[in-house]
Coordinates of C-alpha atoms in Angstrom, one line a residue:
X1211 CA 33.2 32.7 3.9
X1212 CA 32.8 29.1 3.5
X1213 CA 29.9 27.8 1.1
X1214 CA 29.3 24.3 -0.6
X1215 CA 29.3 25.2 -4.0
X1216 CA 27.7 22.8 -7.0
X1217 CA 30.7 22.3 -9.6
X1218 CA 29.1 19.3 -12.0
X1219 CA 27.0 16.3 -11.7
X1220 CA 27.9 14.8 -8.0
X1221 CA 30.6 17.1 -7.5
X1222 CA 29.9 19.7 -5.0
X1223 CA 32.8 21.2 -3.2
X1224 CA 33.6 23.5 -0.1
X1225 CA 35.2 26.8 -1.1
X1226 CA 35.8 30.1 -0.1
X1227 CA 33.0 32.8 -1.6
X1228 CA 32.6 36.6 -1.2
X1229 CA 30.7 37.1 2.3
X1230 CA 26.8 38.2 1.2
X1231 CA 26.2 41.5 2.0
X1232 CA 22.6 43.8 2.4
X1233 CA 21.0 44.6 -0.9
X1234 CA 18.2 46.5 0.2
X1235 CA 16.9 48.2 3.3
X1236 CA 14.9 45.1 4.8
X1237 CA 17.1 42.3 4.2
X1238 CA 19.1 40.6 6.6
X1239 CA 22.7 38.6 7.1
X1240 CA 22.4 35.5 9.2
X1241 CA 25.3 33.4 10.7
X1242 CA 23.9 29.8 10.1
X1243 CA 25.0 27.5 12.8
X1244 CA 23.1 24.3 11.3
X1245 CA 21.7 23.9 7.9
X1246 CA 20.0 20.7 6.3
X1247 CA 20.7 18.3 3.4
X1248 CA 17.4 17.7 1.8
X1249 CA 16.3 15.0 -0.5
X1250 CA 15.6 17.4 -3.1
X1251 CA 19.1 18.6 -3.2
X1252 CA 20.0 15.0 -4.5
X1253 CA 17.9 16.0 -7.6
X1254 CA 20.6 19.1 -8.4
X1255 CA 23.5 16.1 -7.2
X1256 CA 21.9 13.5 -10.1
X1257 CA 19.2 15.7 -12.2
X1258 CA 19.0 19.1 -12.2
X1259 CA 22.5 20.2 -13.4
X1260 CA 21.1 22.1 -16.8
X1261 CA 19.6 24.5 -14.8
X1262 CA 22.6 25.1 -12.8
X1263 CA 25.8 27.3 -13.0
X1264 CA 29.4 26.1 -11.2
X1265 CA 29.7 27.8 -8.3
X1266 CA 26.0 28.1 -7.1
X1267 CA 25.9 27.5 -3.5
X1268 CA 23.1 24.8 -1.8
X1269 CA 20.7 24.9 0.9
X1270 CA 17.5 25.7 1.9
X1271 CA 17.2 24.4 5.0
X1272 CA 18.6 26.9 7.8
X1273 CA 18.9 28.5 10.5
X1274 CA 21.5 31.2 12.4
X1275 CA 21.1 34.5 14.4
X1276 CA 21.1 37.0 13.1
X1277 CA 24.3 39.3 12.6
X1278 CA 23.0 42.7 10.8
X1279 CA 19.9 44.2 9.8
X1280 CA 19.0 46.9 6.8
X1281 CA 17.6 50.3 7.9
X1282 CA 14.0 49.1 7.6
X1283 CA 14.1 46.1 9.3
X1284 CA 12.4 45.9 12.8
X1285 CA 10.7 42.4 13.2
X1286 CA 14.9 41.1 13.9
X1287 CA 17.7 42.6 15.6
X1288 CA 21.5 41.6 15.8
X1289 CA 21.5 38.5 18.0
X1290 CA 18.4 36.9 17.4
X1291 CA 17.8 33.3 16.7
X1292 CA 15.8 32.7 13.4
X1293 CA 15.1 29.6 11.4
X1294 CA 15.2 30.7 7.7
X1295 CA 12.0 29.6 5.5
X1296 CA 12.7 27.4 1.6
X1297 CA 10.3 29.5 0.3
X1298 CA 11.9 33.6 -0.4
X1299 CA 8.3 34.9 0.2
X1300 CA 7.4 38.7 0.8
X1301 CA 4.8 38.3 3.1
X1302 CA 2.7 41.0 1.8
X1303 CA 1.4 40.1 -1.1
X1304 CA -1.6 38.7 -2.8
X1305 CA -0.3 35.0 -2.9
X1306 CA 1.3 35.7 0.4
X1307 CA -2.4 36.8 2.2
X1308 CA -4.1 33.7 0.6
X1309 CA -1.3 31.4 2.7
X1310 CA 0.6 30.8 -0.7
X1311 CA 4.0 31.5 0.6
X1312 CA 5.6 29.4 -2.0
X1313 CA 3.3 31.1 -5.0
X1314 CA 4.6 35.0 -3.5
X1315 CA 4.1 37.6 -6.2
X1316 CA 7.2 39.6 -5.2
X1317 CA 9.7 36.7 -5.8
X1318 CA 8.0 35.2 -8.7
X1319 CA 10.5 33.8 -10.8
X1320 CA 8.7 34.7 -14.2
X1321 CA 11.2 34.4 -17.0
X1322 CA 10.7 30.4 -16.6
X1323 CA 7.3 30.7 -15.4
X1324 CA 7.8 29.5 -12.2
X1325 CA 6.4 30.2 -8.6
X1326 CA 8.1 31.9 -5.2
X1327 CA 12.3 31.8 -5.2
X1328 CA 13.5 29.1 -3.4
X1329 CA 16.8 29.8 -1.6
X1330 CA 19.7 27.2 -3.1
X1331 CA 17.3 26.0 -5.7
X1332 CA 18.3 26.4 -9.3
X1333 CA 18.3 29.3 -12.2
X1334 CA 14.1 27.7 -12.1
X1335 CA 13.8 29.1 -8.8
X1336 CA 15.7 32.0 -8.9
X1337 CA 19.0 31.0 -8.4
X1338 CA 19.3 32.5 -4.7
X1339 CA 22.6 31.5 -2.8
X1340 CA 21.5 29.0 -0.3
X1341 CA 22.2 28.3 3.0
X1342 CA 24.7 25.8 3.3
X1343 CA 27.6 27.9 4.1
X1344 CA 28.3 30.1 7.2
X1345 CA 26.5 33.0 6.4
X1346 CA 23.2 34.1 4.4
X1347 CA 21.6 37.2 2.6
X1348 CA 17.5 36.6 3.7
X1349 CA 15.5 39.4 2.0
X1350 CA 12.0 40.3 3.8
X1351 CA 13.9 41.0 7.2
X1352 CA 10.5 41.8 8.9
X1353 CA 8.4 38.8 7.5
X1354 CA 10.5 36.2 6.4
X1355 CA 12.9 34.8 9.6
X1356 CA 11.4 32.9 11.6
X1357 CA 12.1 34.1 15.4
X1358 CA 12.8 31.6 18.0
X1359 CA 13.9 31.0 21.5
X1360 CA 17.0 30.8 23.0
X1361 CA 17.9 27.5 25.3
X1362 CA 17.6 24.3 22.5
X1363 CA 19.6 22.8 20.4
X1364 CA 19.3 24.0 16.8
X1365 CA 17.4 20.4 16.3
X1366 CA 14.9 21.6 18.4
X1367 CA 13.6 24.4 15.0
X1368 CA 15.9 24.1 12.3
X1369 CA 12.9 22.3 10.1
X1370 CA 10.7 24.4 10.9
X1371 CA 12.9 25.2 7.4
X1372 CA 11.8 22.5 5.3
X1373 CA 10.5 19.1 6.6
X1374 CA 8.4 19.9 9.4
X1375 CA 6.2 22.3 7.0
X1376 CA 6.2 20.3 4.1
X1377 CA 5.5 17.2 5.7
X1378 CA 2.6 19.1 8.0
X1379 CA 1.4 20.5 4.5
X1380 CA 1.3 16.6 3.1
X1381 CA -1.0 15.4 5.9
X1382 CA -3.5 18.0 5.5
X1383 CA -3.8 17.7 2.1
X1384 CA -3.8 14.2 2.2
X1385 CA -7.3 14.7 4.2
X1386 CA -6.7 11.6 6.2
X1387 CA -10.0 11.5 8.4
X1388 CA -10.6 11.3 11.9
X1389 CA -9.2 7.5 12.3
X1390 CA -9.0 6.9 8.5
X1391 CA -6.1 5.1 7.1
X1392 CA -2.9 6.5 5.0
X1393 CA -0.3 5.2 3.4
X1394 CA 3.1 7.5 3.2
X1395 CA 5.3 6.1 0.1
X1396 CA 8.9 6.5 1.1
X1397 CA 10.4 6.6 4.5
X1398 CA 13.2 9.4 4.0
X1399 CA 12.9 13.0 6.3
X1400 CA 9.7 14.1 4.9
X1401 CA 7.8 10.4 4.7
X1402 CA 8.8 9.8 8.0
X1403 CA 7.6 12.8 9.5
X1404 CA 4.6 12.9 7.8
X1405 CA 3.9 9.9 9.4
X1406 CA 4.3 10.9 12.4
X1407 CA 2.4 14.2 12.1
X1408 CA -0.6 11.8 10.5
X1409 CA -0.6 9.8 13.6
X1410 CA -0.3 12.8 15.8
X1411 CA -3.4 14.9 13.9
X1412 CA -5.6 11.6 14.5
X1413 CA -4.7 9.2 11.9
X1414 CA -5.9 5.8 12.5
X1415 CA -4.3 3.7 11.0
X1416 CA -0.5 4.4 9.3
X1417 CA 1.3 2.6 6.7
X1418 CA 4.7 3.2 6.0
X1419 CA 6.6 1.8 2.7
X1420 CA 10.3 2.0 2.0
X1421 CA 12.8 -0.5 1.0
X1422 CA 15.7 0.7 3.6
X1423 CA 15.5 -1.4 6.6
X1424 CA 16.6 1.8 8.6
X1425 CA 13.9 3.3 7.5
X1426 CA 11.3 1.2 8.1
X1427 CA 13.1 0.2 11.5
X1428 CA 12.6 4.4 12.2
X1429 CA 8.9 4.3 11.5
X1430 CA 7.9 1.1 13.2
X1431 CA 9.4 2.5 16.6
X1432 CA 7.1 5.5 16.1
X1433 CA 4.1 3.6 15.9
X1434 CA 3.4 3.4 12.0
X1435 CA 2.8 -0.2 10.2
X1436 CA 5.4 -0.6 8.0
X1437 CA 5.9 -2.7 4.6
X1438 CA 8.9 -3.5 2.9
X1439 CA 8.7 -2.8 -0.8
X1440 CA 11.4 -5.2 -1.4
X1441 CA 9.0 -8.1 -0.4
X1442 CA 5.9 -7.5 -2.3
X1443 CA 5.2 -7.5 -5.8
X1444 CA 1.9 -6.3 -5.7
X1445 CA 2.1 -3.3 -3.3
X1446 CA -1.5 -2.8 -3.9
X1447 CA -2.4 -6.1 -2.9
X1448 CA -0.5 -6.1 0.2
X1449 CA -2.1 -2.6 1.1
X1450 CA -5.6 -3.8 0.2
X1451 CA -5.3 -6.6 2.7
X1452 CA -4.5 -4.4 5.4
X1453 CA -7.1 -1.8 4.6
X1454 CA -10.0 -3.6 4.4
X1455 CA -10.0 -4.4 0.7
X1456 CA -10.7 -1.3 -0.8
X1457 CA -7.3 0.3 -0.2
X1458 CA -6.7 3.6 2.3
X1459 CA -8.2 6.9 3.0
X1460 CA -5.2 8.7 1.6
X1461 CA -2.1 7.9 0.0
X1462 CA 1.5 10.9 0.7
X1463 CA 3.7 10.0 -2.0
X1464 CA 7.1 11.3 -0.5
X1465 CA 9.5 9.9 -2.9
X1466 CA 8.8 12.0 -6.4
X1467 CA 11.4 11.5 -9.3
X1468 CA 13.6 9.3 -7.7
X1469 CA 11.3 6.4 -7.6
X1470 CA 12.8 2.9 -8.4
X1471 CA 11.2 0.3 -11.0
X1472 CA 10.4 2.9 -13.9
X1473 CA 13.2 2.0 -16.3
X1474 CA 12.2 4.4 -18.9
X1475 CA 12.4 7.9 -16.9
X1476 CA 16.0 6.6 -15.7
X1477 CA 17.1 6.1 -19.2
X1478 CA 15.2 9.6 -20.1
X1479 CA 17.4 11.3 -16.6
X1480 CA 20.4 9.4 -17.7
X1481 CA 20.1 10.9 -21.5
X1482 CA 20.1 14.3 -20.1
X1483 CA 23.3 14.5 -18.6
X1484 CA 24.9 13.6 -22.1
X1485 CA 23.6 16.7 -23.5
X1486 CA 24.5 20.2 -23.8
X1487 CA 23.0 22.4 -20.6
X1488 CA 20.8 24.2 -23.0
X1489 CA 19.5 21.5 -24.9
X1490 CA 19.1 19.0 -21.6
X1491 CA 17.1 21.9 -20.0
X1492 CA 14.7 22.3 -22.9
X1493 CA 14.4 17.9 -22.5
X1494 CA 13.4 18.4 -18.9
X1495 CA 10.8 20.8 -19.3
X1496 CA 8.9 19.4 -22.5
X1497 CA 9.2 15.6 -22.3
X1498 CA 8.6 13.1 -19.2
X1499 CA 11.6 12.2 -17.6
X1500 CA 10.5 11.6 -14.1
X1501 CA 10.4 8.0 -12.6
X1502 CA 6.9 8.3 -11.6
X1503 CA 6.4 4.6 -10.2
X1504 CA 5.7 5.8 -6.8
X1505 CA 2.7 8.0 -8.2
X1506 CA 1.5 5.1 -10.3
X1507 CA 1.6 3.5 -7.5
X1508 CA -0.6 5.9 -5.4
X1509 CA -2.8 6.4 -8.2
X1510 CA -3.6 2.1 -7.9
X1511 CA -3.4 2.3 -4.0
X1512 CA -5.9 4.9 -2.8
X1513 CA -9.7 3.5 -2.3
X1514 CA -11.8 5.0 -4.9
X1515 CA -12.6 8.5 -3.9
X1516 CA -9.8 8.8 -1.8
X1517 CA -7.1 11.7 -1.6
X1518 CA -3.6 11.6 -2.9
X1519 CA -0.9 14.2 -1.9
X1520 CA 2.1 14.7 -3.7
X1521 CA 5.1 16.3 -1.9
X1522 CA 7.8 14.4 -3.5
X1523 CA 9.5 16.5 -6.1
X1524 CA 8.8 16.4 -10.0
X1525 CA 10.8 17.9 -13.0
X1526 CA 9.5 16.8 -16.1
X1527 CA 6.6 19.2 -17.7
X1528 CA 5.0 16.2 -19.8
X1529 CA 5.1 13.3 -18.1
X1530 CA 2.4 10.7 -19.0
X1531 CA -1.0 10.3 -16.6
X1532 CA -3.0 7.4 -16.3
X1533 CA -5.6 9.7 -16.5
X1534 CA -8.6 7.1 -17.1
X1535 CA -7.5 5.1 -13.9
X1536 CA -7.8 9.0 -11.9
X1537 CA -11.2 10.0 -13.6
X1538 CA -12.6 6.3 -12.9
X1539 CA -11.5 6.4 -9.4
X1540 CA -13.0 10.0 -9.0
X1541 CA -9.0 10.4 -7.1
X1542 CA -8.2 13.7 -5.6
X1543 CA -4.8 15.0 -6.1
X1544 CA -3.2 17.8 -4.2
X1545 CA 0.6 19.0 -5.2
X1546 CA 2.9 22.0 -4.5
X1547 CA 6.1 23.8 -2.6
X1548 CA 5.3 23.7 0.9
X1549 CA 4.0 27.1 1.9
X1550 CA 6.3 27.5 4.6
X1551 CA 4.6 30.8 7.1
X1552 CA 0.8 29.2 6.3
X1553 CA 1.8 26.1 8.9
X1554 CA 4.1 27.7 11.4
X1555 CA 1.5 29.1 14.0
X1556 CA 0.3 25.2 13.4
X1557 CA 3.8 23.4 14.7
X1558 CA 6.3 26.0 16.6
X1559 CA 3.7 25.1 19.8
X1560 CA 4.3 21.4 19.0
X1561 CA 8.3 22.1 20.0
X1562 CA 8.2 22.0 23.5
X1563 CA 10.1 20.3 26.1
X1564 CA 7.3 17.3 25.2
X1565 CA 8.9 16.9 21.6
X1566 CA 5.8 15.2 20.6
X1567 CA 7.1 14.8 16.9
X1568 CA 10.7 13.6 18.1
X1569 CA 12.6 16.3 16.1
X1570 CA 15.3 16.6 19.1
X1571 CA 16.1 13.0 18.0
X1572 CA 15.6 13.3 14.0
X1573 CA 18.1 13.7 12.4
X1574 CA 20.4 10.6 12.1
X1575 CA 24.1 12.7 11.3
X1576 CA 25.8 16.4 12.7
X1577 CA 28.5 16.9 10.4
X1578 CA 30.6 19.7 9.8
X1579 CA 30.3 21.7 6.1
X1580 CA 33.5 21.2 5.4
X1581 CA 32.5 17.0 5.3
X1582 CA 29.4 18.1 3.0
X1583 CA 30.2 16.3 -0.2
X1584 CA 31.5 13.2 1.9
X1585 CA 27.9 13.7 3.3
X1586 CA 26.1 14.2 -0.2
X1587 CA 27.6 10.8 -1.3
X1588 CA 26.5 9.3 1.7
X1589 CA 22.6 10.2 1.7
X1590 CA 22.7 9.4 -2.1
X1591 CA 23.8 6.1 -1.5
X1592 CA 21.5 5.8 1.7
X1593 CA 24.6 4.3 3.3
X1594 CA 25.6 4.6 7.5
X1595 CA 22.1 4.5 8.1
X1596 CA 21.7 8.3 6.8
X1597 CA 18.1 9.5 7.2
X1598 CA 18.8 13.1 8.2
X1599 CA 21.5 15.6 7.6
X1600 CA 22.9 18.3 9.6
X1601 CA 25.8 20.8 8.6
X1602 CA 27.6 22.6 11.1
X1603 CA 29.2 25.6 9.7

């Protein structure tokens, strides 16, 4: 089959792989018809390559029907249409029961201490071939697909894979109240669609910040209040103003270790990719090497005994934390992987004919796999007015 495969820093590459075949008696092989490009796959593009091997294939955002079942699997049957969860969760277990999909027991990854597999994600989450290629190995057949109906497009439910949970799991941990105020830090798929979920749950008052006119053009239509970040200094200031002048409710912080202005976790990211994988691994998980300027930033934004929720994505395991500032402010933060099964019964009745969140319209580029690393250089260098991704095997 055909698979985008990571070969080195910014150089991924379509290639011909062994077809994935069933393991166990409940897994699953699923033909994936779309499959989307994630901001957080830019981090294995720039970042993450120490805790990658050549050859790994991305993507864990996808969806397919279903082509052949193990002996035990009954949930699924050939020709079903299933979107295909981040998280590799069991279903069954302890972490799994408490709606911690992306904490699940069974898939643990515990030689690097780390939480749930993620499919496409790295040796740190278990190094599962992802779902950017034509077809997929998805263990759990009877918990983990996602069934859905025929007659859409694949836009319609293919993030019920990614964004659509993770930014539904953003809102309500941000704990926005009933017409309370939020501001969502960065505009890409999961800012914007927080957004609009915040708005939709009740929000009363949403600000959007981004520096990609695009972007911000995207949230204004929706009804959000947007702000440039190229035209304010003082971010804080300007979102003061407009929130009475104690700053908002709650503050999503979509961006995570990309953020611009933090000179010193770029030089620290740039460092790492001049060292051997072994030792650049060991950098990334004992010294701070995110650019955490958009959590700073949150931290200075929210009024004081307001919420913050983190789902942009951070690597480094010591980063430094204005943790005076937090303590003061009595700040609330809430963090983690999406837990993908927790919000479904929440959103799959929101994706109706009435397309209250606008997903048939999201994404911003179809594109065929074998385009995918045109299309990786593309989102990374926000160009063509890229928001959102689809492949097309």
């Amino acid at each position: 089959m055909k698979a985008l495969t990571w070969q080195g820093k910014r150089d991924v590459r379509v290639e011909t792989v062994p077809d994935p075949r069933l393991h166990k008696p409940d897994d699953t092989i699923v033909r994936i018809t779309s499959s989307g490009l994630c901001g957080s796959d830019l981090h294995l593009y720039e970042i993450l390559g120490p805790f990658l091997e050549p050859g790994d294939i991305l993507g864990h955002e996808p969806m397919g029907v279903v082509e052949e079942v193990g002996s035990e699997v009954t949930a699924v049957k050939p020709g079903d249409r299933v979107v295909v969860p981040f998280n590799v969760s069991c279903g069954s277990c302890f972490m799994c029961g408490q709606g911690l999909h992306s904490q699940c027991e069974t898939s643990q990854v515990r030689d690097q201490g780390m939480g749930g597999s993620l499919f496409g994600y790295t040796k740190l989450y278990g190094q599962v071939p992802g779902g950017q290629a034509e077809f997929l190995r998805v263990p759990f057949g009877n918990k983990l697909p996602i069934k859905v109906p025929e007659g859409p497009a694949d836009d319609r439910f293919v993030f019920l894979s990614d964004v659509l949970p993770t930014a539904w799991q953003a809102v309500e941990y941000a704990d926005v109240p009933d017409g309370g105020s939020v501001v969502v830090l960065g505009l890409g798929p999961i800012g914007d669609m927080a957004a609009r979920i915040a708005l939709h749950r009740g929000a009363g008052h949403v600000i959007g910040v981004d520096r990609v006119p695009e972007r911000l053009a995207r949230a204004k239509a929706r009804g959000v209040e947007t702000l440039d970040l190229s035209e304010h200094d003082e971010l804080g200031d300007a979102i003061r103003e407009r929130t009475g002048g104690r700053g908002p409710d709650s503050v999503i912080d979509a961006v995570g270790m990309e953020a611009h202005g933090s000179p010193i976790g770029k030089l620290a990211q740039q460092v790492t990719g001049f060292l051997p994988d072994p030792l650049a691994a060991k950098l990334m998980q004992t010294v701070g090497v995110d650019r955490m300027q958009a959590l700073y930033q949150a931290i200075d934004i929210v009024r004081r005994g307001g919420t913050i929720s983190l789902s942009g994505v951070y690597g480094g395991m010591a980063d430094p934390m204005p943790l005076l500032q937090m303590f003061d402010k009595q700040i609330q933060l809430r963090m983690g992987q999406a837990n993908v099964h927790r919000w479904v019964p929440d959103i799959l009745p929101l994706l109706d004919d009435d397309d209250v969140l606008g997903v048939d319209t999201f994404a911003t580029h179809h594109v065929p796999l074998t385009e995918a690393p045109e299309a990786y250089e593309m989102f990374q260098k926000k160009q063509d007015g890229a928001v959102k991704v689809l492949f097309r095997p």
